[in-house]
PDB file of C-alpha atoms in Angstrom:
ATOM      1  CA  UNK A 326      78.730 123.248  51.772  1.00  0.00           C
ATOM      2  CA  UNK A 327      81.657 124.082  54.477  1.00  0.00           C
ATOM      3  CA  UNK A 328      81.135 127.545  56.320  1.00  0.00           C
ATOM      4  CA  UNK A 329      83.515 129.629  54.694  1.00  0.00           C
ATOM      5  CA  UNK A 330      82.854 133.079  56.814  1.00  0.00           C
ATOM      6  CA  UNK A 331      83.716 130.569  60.385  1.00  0.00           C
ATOM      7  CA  UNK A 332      86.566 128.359  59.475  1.00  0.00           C
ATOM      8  CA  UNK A 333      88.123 125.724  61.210  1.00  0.00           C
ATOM      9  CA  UNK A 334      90.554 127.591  63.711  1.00  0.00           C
ATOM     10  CA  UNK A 335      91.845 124.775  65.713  1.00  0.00           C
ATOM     11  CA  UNK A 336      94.993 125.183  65.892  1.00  0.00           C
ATOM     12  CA  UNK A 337      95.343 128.984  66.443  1.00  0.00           C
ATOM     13  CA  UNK A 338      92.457 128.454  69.537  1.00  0.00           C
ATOM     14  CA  UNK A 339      94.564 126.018  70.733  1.00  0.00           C
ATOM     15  CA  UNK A 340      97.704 128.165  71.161  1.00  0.00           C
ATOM     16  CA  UNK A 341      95.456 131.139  72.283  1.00  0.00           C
ATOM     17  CA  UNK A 342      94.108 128.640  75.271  1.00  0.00           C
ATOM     18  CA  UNK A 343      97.909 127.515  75.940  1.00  0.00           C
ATOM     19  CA  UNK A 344      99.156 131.012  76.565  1.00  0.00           C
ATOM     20  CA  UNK A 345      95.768 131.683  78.540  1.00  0.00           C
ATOM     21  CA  UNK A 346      96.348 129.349  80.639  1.00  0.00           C
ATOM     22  CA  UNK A 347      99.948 129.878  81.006  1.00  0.00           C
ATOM     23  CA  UNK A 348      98.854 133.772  82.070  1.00  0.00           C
ATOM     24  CA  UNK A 349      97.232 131.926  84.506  1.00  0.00           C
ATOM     25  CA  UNK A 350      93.401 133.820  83.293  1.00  0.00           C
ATOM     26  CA  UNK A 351      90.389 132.484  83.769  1.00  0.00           C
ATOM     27  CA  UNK A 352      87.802 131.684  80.521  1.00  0.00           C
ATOM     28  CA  UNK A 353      85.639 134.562  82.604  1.00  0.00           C
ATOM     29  CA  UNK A 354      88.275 136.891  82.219  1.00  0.00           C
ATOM     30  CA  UNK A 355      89.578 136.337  78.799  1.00  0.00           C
ATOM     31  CA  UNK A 356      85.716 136.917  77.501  1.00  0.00           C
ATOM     32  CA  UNK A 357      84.991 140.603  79.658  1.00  0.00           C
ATOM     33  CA  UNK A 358      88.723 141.478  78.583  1.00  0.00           C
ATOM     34  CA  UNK A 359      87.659 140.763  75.065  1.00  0.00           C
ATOM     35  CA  UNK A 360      83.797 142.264  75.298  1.00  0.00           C
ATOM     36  CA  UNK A 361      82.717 138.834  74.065  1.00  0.00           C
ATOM     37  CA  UNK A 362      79.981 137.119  76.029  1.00  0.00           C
ATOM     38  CA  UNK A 363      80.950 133.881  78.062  1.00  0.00           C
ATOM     39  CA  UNK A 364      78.348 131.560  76.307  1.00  0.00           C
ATOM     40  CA  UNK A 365      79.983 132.740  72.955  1.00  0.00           C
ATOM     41  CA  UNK A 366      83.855 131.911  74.065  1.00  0.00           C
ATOM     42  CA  UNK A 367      82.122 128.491  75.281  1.00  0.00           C
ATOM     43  CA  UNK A 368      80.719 127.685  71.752  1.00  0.00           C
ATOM     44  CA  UNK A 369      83.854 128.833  70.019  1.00  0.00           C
ATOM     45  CA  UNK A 370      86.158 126.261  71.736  1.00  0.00           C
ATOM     46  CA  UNK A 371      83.357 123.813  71.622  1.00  0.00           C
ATOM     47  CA  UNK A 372      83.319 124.136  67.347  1.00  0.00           C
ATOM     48  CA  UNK A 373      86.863 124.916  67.202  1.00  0.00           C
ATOM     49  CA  UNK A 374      86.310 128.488  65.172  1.00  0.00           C
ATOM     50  CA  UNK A 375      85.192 131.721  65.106  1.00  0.00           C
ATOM     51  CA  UNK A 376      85.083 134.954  63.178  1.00  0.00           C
ATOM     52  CA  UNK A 377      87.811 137.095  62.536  1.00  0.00           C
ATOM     53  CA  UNK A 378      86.388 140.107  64.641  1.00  0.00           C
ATOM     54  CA  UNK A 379      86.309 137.430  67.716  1.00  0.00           C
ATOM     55  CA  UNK A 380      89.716 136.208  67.165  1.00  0.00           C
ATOM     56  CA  UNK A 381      91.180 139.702  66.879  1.00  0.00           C
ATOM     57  CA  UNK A 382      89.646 140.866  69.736  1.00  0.00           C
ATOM     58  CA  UNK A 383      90.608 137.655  72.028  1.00  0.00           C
ATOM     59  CA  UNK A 384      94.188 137.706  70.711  1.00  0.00           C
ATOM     60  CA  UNK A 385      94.316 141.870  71.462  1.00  0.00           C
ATOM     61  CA  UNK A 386      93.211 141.036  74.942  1.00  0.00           C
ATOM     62  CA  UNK A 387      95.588 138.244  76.098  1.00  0.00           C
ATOM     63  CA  UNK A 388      98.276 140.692  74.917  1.00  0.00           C
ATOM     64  CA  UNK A 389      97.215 143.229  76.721  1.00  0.00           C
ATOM     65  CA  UNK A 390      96.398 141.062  79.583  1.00  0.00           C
ATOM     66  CA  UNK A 391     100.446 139.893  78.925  1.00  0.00           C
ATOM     67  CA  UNK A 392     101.715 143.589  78.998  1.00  0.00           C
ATOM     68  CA  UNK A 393      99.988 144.597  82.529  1.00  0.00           C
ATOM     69  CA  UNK A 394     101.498 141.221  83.915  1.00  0.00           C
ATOM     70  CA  UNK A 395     104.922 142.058  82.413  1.00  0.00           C
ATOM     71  CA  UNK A 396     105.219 145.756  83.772  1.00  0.00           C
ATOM     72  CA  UNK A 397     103.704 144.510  86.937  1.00  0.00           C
ATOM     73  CA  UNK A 398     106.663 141.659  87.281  1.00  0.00           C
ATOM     74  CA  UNK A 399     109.345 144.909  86.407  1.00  0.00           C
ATOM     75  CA  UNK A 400     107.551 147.329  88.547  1.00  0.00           C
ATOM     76  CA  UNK A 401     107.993 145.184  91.684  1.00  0.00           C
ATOM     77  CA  UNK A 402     110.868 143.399  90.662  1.00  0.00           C
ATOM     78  CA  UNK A 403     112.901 146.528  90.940  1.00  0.00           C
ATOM     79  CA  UNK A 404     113.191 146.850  87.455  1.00  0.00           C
ATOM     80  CA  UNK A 405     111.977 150.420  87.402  1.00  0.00           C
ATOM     81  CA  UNK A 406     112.142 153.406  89.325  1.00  0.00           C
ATOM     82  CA  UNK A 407     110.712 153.451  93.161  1.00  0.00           C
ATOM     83  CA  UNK A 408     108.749 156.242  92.194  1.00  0.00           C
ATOM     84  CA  UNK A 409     107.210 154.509  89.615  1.00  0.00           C
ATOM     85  CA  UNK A 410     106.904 151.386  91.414  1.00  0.00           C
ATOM     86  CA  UNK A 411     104.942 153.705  94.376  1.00  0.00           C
ATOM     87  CA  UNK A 412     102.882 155.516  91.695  1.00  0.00           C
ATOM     88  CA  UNK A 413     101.732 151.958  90.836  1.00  0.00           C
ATOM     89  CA  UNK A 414     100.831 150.765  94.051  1.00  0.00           C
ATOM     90  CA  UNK A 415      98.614 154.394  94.832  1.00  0.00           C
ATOM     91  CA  UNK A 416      97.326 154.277  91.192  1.00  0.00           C
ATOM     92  CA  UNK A 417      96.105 150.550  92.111  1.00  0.00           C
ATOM     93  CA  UNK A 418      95.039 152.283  95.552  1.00  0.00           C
ATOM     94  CA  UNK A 419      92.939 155.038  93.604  1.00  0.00           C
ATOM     95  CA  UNK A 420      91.445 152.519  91.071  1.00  0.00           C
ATOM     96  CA  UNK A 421      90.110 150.595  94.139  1.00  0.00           C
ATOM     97  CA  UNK A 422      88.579 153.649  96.058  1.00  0.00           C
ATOM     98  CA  UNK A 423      86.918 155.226  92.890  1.00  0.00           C
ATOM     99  CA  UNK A 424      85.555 151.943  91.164  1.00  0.00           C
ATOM    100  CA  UNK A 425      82.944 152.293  93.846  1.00  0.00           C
ATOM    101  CA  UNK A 426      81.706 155.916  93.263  1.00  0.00           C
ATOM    102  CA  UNK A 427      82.360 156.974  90.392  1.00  0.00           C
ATOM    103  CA  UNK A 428      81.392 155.236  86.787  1.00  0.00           C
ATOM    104  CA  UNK A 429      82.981 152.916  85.022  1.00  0.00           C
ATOM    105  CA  UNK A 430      84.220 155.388  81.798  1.00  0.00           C
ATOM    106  CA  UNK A 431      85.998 157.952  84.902  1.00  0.00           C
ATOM    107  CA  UNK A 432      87.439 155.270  87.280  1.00  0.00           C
ATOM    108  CA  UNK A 433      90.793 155.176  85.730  1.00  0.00           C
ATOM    109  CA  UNK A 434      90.994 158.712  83.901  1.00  0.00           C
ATOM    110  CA  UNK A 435      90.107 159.879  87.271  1.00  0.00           C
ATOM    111  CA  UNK A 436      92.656 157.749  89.245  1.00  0.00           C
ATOM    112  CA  UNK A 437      95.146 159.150  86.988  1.00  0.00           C
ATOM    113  CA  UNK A 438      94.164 162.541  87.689  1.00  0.00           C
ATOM    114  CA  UNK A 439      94.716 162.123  91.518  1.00  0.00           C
ATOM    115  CA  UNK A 440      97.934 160.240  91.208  1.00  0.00           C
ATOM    116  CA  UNK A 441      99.128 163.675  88.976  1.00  0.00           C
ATOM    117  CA  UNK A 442      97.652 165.878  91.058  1.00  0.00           C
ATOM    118  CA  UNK A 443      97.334 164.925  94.534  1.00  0.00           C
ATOM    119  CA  UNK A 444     100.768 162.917  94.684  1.00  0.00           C
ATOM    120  CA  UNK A 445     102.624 165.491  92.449  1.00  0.00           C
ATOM    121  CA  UNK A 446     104.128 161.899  90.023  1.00  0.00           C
ATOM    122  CA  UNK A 447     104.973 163.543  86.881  1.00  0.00           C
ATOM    123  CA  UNK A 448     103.255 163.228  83.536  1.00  0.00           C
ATOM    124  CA  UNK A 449     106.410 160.769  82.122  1.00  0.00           C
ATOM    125  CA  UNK A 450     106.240 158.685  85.108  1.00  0.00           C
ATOM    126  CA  UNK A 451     102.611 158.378  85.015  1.00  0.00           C
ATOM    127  CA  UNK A 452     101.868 157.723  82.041  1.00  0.00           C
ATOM    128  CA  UNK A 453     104.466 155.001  82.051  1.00  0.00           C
ATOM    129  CA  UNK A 454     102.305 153.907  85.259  1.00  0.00           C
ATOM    130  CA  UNK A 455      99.114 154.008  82.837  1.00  0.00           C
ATOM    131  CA  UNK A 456     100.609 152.611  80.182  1.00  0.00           C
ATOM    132  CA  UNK A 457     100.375 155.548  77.258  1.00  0.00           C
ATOM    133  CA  UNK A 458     102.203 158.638  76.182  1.00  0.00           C
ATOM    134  CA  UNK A 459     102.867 161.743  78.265  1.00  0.00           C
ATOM    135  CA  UNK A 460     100.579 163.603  75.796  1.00  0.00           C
ATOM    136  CA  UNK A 461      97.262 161.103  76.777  1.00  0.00           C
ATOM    137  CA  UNK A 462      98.372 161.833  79.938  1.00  0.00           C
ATOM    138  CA  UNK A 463      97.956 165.781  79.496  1.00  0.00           C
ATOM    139  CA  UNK A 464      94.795 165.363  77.852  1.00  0.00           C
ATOM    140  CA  UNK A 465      93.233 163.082  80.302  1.00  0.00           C
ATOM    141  CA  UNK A 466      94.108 165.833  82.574  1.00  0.00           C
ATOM    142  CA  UNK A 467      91.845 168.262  80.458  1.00  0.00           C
ATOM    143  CA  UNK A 468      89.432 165.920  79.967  1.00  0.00           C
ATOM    144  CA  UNK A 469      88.800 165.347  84.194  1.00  0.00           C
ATOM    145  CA  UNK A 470      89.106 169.478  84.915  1.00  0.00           C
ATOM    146  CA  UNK A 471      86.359 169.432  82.165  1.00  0.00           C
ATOM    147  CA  UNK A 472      84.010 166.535  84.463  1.00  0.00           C
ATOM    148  CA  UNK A 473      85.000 168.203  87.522  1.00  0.00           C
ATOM    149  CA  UNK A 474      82.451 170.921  86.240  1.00  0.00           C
ATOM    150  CA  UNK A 475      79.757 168.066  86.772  1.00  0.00           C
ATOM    151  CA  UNK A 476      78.859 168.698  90.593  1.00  0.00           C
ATOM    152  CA  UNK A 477      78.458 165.176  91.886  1.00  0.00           C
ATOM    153  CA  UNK A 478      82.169 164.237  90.221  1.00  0.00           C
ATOM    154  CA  UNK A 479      83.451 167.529  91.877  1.00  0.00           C
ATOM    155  CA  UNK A 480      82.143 166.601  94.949  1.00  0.00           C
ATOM    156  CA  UNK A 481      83.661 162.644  94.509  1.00  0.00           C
ATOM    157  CA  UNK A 482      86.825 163.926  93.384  1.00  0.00           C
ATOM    158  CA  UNK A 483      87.109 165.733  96.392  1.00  0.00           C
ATOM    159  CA  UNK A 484      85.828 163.250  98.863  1.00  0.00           C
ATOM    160  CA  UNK A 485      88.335 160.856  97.714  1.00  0.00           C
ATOM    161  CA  UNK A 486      91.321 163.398  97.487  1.00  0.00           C
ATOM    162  CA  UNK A 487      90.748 164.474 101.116  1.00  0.00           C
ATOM    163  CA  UNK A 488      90.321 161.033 102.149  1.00  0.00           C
ATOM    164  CA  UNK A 489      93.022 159.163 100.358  1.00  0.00           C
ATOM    165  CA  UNK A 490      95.777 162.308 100.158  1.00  0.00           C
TER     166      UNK A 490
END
């Protein structure tokens, strides 16, 4: 009796690996992007299918994955503002310096807050820099004043705005 919940996705695997590959990301990268563990991408395109949550989620990441490359390319390519393209390169600059201290759910909520705050970029440009709507950008800006009441991410916060601004 043939597996009717897994079937045989060959062909759209095979055009998800082709544009993979022509992104130039690794199998490593493709799997964290999509929250699916490595040994499970590895049996996938050893039986050639999957289920529909896996393919949804792989496909949603290699778009995304697409998108940062593509407003990377215009962002340094001159295609967009040089504000925006130096919001990118200290939003980049604040991702670095916070991955390290603060958690994983703050690092780029956070990063965002310093790049509106501490480099005065406005809401439209950053969120263009972020990749959302001036309104996320407003409430991500809530949402940090609200952590900052936490001591120790006061006391980060501040570290890295006097040592970065």
């Amino acid at each position: 009796m043939p597996n009717t919940l897994k079937p045989d996705q060959s062909i759209k695997l095979a055009r998800m690996d082709k544009k993979r590959r022509r992104l130039g990301v690794s199998l490593d990268m493709l799997a964290a992007r999509a929250g699916i563990n490595r040994r499970t991408l590895t049996r996938i395109r050893r039986l050639k299918r999957c289920n529909q949550a896996e393919m949804r989620r792989m496909t949603f990441a290699l778009r995304a994955i697409e998108k940062e490359q593509r407003a990377e390319a215009e962002a340094f390519a001159g295609g967009s503002s040089s504000l925006q393209a130096a919001a990118q390169v200290a939003f980049a600059g604040f991702l670095a310096a916070g991955a390290s201290r603060l958690g994983p759910d703050h690092v780029r909520k956070c990063g965002l807050y310093l790049l509106v705050t501490g480099c005065n970029v406005p809401g439209a440009t950053a969120a263009r820099v972020y990749g959302c709507t001036k309104q996320y950008v407003s409430k991500v800006m809530r949402q940090v004043e609200d952590l900052r009441e936490d001591p120790e991410i006061n006391r980060v916060l501040q570290d890295l705005e006097q040592s970065l601004l």
